[in-house]
Coordinates of C-alpha atoms and ligand atoms in Angstrom, one line a residue:
X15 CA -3.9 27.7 -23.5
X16 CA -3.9 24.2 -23.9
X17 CA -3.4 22.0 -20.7
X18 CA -1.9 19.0 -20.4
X19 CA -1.5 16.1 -17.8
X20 CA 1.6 13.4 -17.0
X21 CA 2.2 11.9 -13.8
X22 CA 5.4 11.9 -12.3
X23 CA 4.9 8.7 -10.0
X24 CA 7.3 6.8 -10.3
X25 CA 5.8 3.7 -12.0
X26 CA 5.9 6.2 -15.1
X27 CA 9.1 7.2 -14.7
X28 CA 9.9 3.9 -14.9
X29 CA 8.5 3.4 -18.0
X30 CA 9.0 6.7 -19.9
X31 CA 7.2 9.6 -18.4
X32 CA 10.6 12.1 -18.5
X33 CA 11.0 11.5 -21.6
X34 CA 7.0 11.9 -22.8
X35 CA 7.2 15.3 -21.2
X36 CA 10.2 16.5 -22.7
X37 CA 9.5 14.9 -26.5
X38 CA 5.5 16.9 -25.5
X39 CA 7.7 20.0 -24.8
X40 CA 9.9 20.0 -27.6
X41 CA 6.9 19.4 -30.0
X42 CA 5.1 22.3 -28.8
X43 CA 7.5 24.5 -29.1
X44 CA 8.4 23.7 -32.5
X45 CA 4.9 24.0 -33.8
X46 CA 4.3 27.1 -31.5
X47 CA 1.4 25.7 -29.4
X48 CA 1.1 27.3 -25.9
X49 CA 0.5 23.9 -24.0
X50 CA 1.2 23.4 -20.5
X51 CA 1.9 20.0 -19.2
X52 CA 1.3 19.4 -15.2
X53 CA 2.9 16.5 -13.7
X54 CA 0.3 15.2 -11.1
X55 CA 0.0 12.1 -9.2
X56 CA -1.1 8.9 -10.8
X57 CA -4.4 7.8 -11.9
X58 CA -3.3 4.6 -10.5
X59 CA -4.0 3.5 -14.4
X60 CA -0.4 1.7 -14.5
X61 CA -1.2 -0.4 -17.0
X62 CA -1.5 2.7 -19.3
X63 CA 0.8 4.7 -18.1
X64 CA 3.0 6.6 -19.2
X65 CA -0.8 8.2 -19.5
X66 CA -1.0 11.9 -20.5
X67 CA -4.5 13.8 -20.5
X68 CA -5.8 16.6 -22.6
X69 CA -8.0 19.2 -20.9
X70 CA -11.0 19.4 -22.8
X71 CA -14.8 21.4 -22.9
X72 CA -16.3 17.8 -22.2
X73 CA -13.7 16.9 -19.4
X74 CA -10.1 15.1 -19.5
X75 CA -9.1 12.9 -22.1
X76 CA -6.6 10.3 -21.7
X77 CA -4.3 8.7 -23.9
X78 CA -1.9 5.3 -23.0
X79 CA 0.4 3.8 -22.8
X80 CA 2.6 7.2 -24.7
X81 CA 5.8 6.8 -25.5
X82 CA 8.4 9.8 -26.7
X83 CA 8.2 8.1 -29.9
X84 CA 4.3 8.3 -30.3
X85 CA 4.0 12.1 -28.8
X86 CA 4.4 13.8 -33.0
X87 CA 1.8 11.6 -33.9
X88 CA -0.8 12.1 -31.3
X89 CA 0.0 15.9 -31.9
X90 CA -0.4 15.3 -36.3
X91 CA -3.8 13.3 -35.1
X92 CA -5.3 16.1 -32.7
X93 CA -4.9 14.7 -29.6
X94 CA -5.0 18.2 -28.0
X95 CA -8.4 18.5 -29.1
X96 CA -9.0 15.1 -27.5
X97 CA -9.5 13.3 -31.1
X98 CA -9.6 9.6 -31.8
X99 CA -6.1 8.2 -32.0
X100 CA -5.2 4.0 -30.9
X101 CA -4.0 5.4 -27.8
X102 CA -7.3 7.2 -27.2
X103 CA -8.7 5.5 -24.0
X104 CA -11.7 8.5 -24.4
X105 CA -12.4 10.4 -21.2
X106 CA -10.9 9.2 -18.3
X107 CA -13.6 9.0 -15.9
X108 CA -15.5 6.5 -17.9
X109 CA -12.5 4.3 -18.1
X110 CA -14.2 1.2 -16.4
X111 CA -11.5 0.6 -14.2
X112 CA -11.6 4.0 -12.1
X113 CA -15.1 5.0 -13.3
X114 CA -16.6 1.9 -10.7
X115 CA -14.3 2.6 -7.8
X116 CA -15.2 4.0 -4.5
X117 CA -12.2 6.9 -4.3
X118 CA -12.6 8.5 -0.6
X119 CA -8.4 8.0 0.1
X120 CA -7.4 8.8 -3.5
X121 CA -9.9 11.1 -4.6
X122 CA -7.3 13.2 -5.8
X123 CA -4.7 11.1 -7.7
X124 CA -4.7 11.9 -11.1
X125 CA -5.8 15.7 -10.3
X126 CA -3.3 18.0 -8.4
X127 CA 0.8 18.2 -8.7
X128 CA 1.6 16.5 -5.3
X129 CA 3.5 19.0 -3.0
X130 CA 0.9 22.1 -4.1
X131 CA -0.8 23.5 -1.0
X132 CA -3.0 25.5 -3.0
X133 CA -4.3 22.9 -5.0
X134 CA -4.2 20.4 -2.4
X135 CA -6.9 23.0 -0.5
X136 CA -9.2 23.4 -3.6
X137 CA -9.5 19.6 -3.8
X138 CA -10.8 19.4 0.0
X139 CA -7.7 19.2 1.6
X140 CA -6.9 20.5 5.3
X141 CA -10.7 20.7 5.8
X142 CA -10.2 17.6 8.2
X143 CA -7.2 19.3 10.2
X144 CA -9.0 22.7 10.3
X145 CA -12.3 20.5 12.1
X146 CA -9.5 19.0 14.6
X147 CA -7.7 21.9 15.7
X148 CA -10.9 23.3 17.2
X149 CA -11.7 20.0 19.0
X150 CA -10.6 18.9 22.4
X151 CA -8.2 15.6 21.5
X152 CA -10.8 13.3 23.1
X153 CA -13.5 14.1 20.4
X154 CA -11.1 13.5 17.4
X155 CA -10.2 9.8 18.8
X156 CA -14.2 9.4 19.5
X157 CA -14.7 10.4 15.5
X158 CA -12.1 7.8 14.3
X159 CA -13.1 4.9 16.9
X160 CA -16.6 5.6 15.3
X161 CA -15.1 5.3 11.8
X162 CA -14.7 1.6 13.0
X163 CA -11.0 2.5 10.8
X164 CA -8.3 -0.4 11.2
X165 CA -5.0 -0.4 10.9
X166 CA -3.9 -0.8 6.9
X167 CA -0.7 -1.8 7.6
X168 CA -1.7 -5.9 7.7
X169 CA -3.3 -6.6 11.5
X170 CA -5.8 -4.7 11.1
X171 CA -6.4 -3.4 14.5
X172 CA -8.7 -0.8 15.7
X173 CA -7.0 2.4 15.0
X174 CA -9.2 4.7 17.7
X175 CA -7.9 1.8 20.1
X176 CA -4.2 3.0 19.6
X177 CA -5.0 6.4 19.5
X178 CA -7.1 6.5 22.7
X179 CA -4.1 4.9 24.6
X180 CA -1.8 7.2 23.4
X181 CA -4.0 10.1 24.3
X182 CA -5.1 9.1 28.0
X183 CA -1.6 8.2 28.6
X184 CA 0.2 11.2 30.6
X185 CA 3.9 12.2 29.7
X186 CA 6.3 15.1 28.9
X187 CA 6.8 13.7 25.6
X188 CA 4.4 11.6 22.4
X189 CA 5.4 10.7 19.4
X190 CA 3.5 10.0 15.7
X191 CA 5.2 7.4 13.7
X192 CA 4.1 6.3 9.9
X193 CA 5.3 2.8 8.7
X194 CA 6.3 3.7 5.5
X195 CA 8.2 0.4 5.2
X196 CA 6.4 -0.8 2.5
X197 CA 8.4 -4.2 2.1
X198 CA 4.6 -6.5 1.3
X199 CA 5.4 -8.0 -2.1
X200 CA 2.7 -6.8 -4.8
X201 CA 1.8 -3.3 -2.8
X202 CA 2.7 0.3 -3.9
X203 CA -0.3 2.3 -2.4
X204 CA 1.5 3.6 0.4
X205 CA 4.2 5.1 -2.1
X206 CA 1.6 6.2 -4.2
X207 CA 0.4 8.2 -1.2
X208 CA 3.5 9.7 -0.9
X209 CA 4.8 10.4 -4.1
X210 CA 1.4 12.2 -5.2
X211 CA -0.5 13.4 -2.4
X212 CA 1.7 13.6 0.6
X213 CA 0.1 16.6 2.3
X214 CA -2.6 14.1 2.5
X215 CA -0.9 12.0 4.9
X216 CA 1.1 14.9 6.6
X217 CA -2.6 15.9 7.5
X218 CA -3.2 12.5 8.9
X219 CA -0.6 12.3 11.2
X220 CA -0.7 15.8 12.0
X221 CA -4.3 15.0 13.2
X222 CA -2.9 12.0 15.0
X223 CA -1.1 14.6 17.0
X224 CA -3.0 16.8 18.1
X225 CA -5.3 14.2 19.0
X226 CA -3.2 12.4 21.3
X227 CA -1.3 15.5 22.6
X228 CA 2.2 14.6 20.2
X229 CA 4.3 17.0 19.1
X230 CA 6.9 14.9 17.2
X231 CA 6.7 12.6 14.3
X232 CA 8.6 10.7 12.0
X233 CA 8.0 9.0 8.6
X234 CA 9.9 6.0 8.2
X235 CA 10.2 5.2 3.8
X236 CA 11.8 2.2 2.6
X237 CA 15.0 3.1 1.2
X238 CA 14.3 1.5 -2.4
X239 CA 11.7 5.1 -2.6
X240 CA 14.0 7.4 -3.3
X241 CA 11.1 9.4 -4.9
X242 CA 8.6 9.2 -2.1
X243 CA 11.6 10.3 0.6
X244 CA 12.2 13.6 -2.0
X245 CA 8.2 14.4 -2.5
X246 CA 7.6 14.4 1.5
X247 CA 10.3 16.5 2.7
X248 CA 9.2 18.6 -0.5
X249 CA 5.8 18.3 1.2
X250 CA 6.4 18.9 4.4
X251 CA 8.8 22.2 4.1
X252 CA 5.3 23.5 1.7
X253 CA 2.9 22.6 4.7
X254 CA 5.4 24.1 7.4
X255 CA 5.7 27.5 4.9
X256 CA 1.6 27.4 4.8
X257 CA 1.8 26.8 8.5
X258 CA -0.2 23.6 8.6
X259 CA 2.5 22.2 10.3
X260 CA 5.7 24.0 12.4
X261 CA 4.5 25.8 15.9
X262 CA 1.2 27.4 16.5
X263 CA -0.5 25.4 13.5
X264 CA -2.8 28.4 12.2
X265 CA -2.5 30.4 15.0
X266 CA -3.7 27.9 17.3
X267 CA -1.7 26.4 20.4
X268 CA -1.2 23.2 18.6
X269 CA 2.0 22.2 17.7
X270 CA 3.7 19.2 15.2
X271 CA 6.7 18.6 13.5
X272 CA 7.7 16.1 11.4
X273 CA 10.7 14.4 9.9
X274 CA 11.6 11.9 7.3
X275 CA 13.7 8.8 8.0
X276 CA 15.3 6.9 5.4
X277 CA 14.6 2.9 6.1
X278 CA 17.5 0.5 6.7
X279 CA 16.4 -1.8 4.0
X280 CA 15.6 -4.8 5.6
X281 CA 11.5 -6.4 5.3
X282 CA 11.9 -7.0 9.3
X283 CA 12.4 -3.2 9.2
X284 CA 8.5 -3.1 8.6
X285 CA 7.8 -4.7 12.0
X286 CA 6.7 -1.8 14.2
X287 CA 8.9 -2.4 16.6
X288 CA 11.9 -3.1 14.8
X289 CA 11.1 0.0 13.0
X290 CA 11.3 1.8 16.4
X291 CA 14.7 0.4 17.3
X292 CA 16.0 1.8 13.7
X293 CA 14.6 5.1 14.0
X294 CA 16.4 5.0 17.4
X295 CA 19.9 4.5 14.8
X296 CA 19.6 0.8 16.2
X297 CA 19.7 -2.3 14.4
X298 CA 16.5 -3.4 13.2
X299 CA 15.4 -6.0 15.7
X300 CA 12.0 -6.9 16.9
X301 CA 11.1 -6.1 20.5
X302 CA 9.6 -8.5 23.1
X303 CA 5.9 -7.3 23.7
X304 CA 4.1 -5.5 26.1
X305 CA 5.0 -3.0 26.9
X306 CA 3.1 -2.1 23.9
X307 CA 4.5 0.7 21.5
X308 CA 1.3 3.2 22.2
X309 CA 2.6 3.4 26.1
X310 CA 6.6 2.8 25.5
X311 CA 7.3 3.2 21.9
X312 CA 10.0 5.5 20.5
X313 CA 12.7 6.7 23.0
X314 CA 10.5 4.9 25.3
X315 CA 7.4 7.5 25.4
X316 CA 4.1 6.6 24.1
X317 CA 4.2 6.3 20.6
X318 CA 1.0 6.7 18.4
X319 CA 2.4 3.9 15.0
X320 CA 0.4 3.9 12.1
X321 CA 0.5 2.3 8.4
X322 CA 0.3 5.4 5.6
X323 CA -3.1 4.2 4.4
X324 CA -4.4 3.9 7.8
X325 CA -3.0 7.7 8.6
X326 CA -3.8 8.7 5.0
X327 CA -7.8 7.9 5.7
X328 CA -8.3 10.4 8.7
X329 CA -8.7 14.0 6.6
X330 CA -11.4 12.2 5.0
X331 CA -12.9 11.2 8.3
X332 CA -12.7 14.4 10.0
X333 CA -13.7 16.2 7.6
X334 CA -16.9 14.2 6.6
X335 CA -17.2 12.5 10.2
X336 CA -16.8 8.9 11.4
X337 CA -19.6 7.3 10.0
X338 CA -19.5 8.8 6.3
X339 CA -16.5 6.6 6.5
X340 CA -18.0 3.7 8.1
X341 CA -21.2 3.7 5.8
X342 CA -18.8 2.2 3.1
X343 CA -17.3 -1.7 4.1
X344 CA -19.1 -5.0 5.6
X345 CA -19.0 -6.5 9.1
X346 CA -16.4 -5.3 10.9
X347 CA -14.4 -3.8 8.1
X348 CA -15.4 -0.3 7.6
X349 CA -14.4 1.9 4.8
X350 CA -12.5 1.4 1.6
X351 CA -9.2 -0.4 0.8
X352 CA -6.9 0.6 -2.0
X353 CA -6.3 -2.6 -3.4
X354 CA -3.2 -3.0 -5.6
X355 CA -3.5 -5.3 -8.6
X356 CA 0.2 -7.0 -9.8
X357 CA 1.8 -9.8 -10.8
X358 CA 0.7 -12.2 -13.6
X359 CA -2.5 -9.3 -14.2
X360 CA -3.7 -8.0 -17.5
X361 CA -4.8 -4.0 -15.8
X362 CA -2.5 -3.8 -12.7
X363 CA -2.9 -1.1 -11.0
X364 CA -4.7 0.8 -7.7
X365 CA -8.6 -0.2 -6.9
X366 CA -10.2 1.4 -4.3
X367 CA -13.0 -0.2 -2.7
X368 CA -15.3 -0.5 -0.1
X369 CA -14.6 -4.0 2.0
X370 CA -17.1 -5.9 0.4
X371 CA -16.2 -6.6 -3.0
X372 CA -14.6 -9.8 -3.6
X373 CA -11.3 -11.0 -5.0
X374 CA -12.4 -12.2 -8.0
X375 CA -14.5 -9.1 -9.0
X376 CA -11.4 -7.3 -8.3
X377 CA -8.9 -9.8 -10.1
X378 CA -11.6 -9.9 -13.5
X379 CA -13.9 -7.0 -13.2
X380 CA -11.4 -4.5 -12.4
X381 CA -7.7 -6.2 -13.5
X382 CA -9.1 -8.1 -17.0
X383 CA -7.2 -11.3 -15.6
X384 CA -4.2 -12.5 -16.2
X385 CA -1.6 -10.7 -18.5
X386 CA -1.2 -13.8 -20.5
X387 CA -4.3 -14.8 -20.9
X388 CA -4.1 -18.3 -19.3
X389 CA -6.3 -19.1 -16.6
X390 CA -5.5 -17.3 -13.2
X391 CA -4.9 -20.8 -10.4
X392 CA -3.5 -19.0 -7.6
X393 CA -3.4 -15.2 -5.8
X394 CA -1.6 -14.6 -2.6
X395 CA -3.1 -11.9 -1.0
X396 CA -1.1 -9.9 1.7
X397 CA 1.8 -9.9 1.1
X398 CA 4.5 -13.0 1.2
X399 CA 3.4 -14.0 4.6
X400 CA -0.1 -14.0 3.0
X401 CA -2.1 -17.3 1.7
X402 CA -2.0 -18.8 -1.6
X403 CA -5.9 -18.4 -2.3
X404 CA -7.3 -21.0 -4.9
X405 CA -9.2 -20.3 -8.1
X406 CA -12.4 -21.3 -6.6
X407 CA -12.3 -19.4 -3.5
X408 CA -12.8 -16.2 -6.2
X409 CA -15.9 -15.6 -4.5
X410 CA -14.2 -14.5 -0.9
X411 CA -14.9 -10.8 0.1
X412 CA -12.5 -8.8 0.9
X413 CA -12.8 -8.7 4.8
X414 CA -10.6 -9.2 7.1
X415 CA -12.6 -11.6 9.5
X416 CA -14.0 -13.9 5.9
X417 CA -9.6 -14.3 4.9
X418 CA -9.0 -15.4 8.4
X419 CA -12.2 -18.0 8.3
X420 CA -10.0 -19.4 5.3
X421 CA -7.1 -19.1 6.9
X422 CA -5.7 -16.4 4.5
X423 CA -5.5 -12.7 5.8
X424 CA -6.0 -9.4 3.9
X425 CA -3.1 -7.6 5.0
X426 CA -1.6 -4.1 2.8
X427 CA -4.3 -4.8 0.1
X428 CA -1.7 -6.4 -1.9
X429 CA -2.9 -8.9 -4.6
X430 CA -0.5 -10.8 -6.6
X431 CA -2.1 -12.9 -9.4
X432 CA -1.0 -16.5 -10.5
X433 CA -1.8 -18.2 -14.1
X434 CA -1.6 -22.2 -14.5
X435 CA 1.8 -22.4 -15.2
X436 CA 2.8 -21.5 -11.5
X437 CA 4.7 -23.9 -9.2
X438 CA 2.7 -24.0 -5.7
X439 CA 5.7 -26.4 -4.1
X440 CA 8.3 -23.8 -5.3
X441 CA 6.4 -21.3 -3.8
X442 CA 5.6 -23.0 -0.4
X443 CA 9.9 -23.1 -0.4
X444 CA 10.1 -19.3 -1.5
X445 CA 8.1 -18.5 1.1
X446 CA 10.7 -20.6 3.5
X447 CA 13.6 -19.3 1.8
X448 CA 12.2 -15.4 2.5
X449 CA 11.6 -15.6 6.1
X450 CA 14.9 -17.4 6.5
X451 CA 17.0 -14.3 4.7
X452 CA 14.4 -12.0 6.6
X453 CA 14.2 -13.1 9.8
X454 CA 16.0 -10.8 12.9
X455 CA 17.1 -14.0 13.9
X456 CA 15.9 -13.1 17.8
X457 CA 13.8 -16.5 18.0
X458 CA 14.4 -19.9 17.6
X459 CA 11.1 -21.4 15.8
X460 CA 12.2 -18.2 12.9
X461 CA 15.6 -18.6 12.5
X462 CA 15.6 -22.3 12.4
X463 CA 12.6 -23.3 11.6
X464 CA 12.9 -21.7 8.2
X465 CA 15.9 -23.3 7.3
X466 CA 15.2 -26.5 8.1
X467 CA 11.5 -25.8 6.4
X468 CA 13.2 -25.2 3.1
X469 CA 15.2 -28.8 3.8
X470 CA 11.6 -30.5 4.4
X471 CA 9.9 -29.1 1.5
X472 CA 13.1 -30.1 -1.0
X473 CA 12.3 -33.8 0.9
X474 CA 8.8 -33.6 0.4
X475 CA 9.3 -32.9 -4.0
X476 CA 12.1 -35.4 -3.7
X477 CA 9.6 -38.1 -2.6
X478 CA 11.9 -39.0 0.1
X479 CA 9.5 -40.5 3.4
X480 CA 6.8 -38.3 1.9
X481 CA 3.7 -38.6 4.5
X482 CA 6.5 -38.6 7.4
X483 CA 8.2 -35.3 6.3
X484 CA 4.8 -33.6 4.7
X485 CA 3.3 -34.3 9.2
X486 CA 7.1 -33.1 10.2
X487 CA 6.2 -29.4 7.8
X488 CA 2.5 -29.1 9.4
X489 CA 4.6 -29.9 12.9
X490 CA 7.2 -27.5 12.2
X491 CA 4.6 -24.7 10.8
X492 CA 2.5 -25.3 14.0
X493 CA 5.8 -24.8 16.3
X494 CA 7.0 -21.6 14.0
X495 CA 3.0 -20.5 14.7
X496 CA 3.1 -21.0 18.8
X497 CA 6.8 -20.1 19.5
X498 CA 7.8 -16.9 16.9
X499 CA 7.8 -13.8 18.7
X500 CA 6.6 -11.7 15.9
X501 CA 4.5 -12.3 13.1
X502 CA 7.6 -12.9 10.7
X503 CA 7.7 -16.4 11.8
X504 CA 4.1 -16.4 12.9
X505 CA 2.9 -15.9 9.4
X506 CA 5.4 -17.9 7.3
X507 CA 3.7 -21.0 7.8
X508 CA 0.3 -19.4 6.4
X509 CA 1.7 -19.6 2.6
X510 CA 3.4 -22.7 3.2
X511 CA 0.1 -24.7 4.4
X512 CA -1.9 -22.8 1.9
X513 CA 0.4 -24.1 -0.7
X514 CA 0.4 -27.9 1.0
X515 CA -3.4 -27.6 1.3
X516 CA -4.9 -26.5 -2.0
X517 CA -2.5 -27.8 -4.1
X518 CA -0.9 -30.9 -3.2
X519 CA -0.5 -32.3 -6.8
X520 CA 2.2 -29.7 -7.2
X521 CA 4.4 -31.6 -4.5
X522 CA 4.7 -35.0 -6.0
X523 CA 4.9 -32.8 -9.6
X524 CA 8.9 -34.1 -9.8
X525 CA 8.1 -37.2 -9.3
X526 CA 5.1 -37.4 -12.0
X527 CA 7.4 -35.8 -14.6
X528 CA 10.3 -38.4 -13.3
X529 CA 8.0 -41.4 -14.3
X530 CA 6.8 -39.7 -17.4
Ligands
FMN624 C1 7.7 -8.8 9.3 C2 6.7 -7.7 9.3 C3 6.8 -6.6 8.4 C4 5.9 -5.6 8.4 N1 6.0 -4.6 7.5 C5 5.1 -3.5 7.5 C6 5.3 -2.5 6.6 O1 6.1 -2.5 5.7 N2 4.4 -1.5 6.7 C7 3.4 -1.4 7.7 O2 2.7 -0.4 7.7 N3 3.3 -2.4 8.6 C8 4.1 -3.5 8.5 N4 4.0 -4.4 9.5 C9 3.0 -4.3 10.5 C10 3.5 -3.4 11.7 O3 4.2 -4.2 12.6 C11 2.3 -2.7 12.4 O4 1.3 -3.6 12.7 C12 1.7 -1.6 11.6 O5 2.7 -0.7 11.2 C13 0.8 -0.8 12.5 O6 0.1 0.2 11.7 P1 -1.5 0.0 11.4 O7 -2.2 -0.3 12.7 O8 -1.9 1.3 10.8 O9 -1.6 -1.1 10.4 C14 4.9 -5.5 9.4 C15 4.8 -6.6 10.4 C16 5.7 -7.6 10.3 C17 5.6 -8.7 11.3
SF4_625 S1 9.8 -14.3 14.5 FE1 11.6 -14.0 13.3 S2 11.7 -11.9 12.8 FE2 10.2 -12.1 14.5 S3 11.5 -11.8 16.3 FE3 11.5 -14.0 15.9 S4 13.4 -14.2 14.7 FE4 12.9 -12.1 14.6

């Protein structure tokens, strides 16, 4: 028998993947080949995809990017045998791009079909929650405080931290939620987690759980994944069947349930604690902090609220303890990151890394540069509240303490690449124009001052009372930084003065082109 391997994430899909399979069927069975094809999660190869390895005696094979049209030909040039063909990318873990990653949160992708128990347990998985069941709460929190793991989500704050104050704090009821939100421009990791390894971050939270005494909790997915929303309810009716989740988890007197909410569609919805207010069947507006969510959070009880990455990396760190975890990263970012490569990029796609490797190894090295071959200028990293980083700061590490030295922050991991032809005033306004069709509209400095941020920057191009208006932006940006109640307005101004600060020329661009 013959195996075969397509993923069904849904960046294939998109391109094809469906229709590979069933051209891959249909040609087997017409020569009467007994192939199996297995649709796994992604390689995080999108670039190649859709990618379909051959089993063979030296290892897998992989061929990309296949379309239905190219499937006869592979199969006329001995592709099941794992023979030459243009497509041919020769065995897939030598393809530079995953060969020199640091895999501990994606080990799997690429390997097992996503809602499998059985193969999710040959790969390692459940060897973390099996370790925490027998361990008093107390000890679990001590192994991910010594991870030194942060939150993934974009703050990146101290996940044993949260956990610990959920867990000391007494009540009759805790809850786990994951921010599934996803709504950072450029980032797909967290549905990548859930469309092809899910028990992987069931696992997670259910370890959250049990460490902090919760019983219930809730996974919050962006609406726009309708995918990821069918894999984990797939996932978690497998783990409650296997009993790894459901009462008396393996006969133990540790119990967790978990459901799936679908997201109201809005990016303020990512906010943790707007996210709370539309689990709660509320509109999706940010709450005033304290009380903090870890000691009032959902329905008011203390509420344990986690990114998917940040959840995603706890199997790994119970099951190989804290500081196998923490011996990867720099400073005070410990561990890996799964980095995702997009926009103007010639290899996009998922790189996981230790902290530690820098943007431009990431953005060359790893993503070949840009997809059209002109030179990259600018790469906003974090999302659209994120800085515009320039060309010659290439050489920053990824770390979340060297970004916020430059003013620029590391957020989701999400890295959106720039070539020369991009307009850095038009962006500044974009990044104006989002947080004023985003904001919640609670506070003042958000609501408004994006508006009337969008008026200044239009001013500014126009050349109307230029040095007057560009002081009145850095005035506004400083008043949206002191007075926004959440970081929707807080962070706006961070692209915007990026923008204004390493790339000025592109402001008075209008006005060259005008006396041209
Ligand atoms: C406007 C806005 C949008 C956000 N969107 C997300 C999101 O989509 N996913 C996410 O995990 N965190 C998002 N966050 C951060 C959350 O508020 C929160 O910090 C995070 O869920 C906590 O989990 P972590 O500690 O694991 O990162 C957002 C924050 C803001 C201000
Ligand atoms: S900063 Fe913006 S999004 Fe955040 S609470 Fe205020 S109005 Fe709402």
């Amino acid at each position: 028998m013959i195996r075969l391997f397509l993923t069904r994430d849904s960046a294939a899909l998109a391109v094809g993947a469906d229709e590979v399979a069933q051209a891959i069927s249909a040609e087997a069975q017409a020569r009467k080949l007994d192939v199996t094809l297995s649709r796994t999660s992604s390689r995080g190869l999108l670039w190649l995809e859709p990618f379909v390895e051959v089993e063979t005696p030296a290892g897998r094979v992989g061929y990309g990017p296949v379309s239905a049209e190219d499937v006869k030909g592979l199969f006329d040039g001995g592709f099941l045998e794992g023979a030459v063909h243009p497509l041919c990318q020769g065995k897939t873990d030598d393809i530079p791009f995953l060969k020199y990653q640091e895999r501990l949160t994606f080990a799997r992708a690429g390997l097992t079909e996503p809602v499998s128990v059985e193969q999710y347990m040959a790969h390692g998985g459940f060897a973390g929650l099996k370790k925490a069941l027998a361990m008093a709460g107390a000890e679990i929190v001590k192994e991910v405080t010594d991870s030194g793991l942060r939150g993934r989500g974009g703050a990146g704050f101290p996940a044993g931290i949260k956990w610990k104050t959920v867990h000391d704090f007494t009540a009759d009821q805790k809850y786990v939620c994951c921010n599934a939100d996803e709504g950072d421009s450029g980032t797909f990791a967290d549905r990548m987690v859930m469309e092809g390894d899910p028990l992987m971050l069931i696992e997670g939270m259910t370890i959250a759980g049990v460490a902090a005494g919760a019983t219930r909790g809730y996974i919050y997915i962006r609406s726009e994944y309708p995918h990821a929303i069918e894999t984990m309810k797939a996932a978690i009716a497998a783990a409650g069947a296997a009993n790894w989740l459901g009462q008396n988890i393996q006969g133990t007197d540790k119990s967790f349930t978990l459901e799936v909410r679908r997201g109201a569609g809005a990016y303020i919805c990512g906010e943790e604690t707007a996210m709370l207010e539309s689990l709660e069947g509320k509109r999706g507006m940010v709450r005033a902090k304290p009380p903090i969510p870890a000691i009032t959070g959902l329905f008011g009880k203390p509420t344990i609220i986690n990114n998917v990455l940040t959840f995603a990396a706890v199997p790994y760190i119970l099951a190989k303890g804290g500081k196998a975890y923490a011996d990867y990263g720099m400073g005070r970012s410990r561990g890996t990151l799964p980095f995702q490569l997009a926009g103007n990029i010639k290899h996009g796609g998922l790189v996981e890394k230790a902290f530690g490797v820098t943007l431009g190894q990431l953005i060359n090295d790893f993503g070949g540069g840009t997809f059209t071959g002109r030179p990259v200028r600018a790469v906003q990293v974090g999302g659209p509240l994120g800085a515009y980083v320039p060309v010659s700061q290439l050489d920053l590490p990824m770390d979340y303490e060297a970004f916020a030295a430059k003013a620029a922050m590391v957020g989701h991991g999400g890295i959106v690449v720039f070539d020369d032809s991009v307009d850095m005033a038009a962006q500044a306004r974009f990044a104006m124009e989002f947080c004023a069709i985003e904001s919640c509209g609670k506070c003042t400095p958000c609501r408004i001052g994006s508006t009337r941020g969008m008026e200044v920057i239009d001013r500014i191009v126009a050349d109307e009372n230029r040095a007057a208006n560009t002081a009145l932006l850095e005035d506004l940006c400083q008043t949206m930084v002191d007075g926004s109640l959440c970081a929707m307005g807080g962070l706006t101004p961070m692209p915007v003065m990026s923008a204004l600060k390493h790339f000025p020329e592109d402001f008075t661009r209008a006005k060259r082109l005008a006396a041209e």
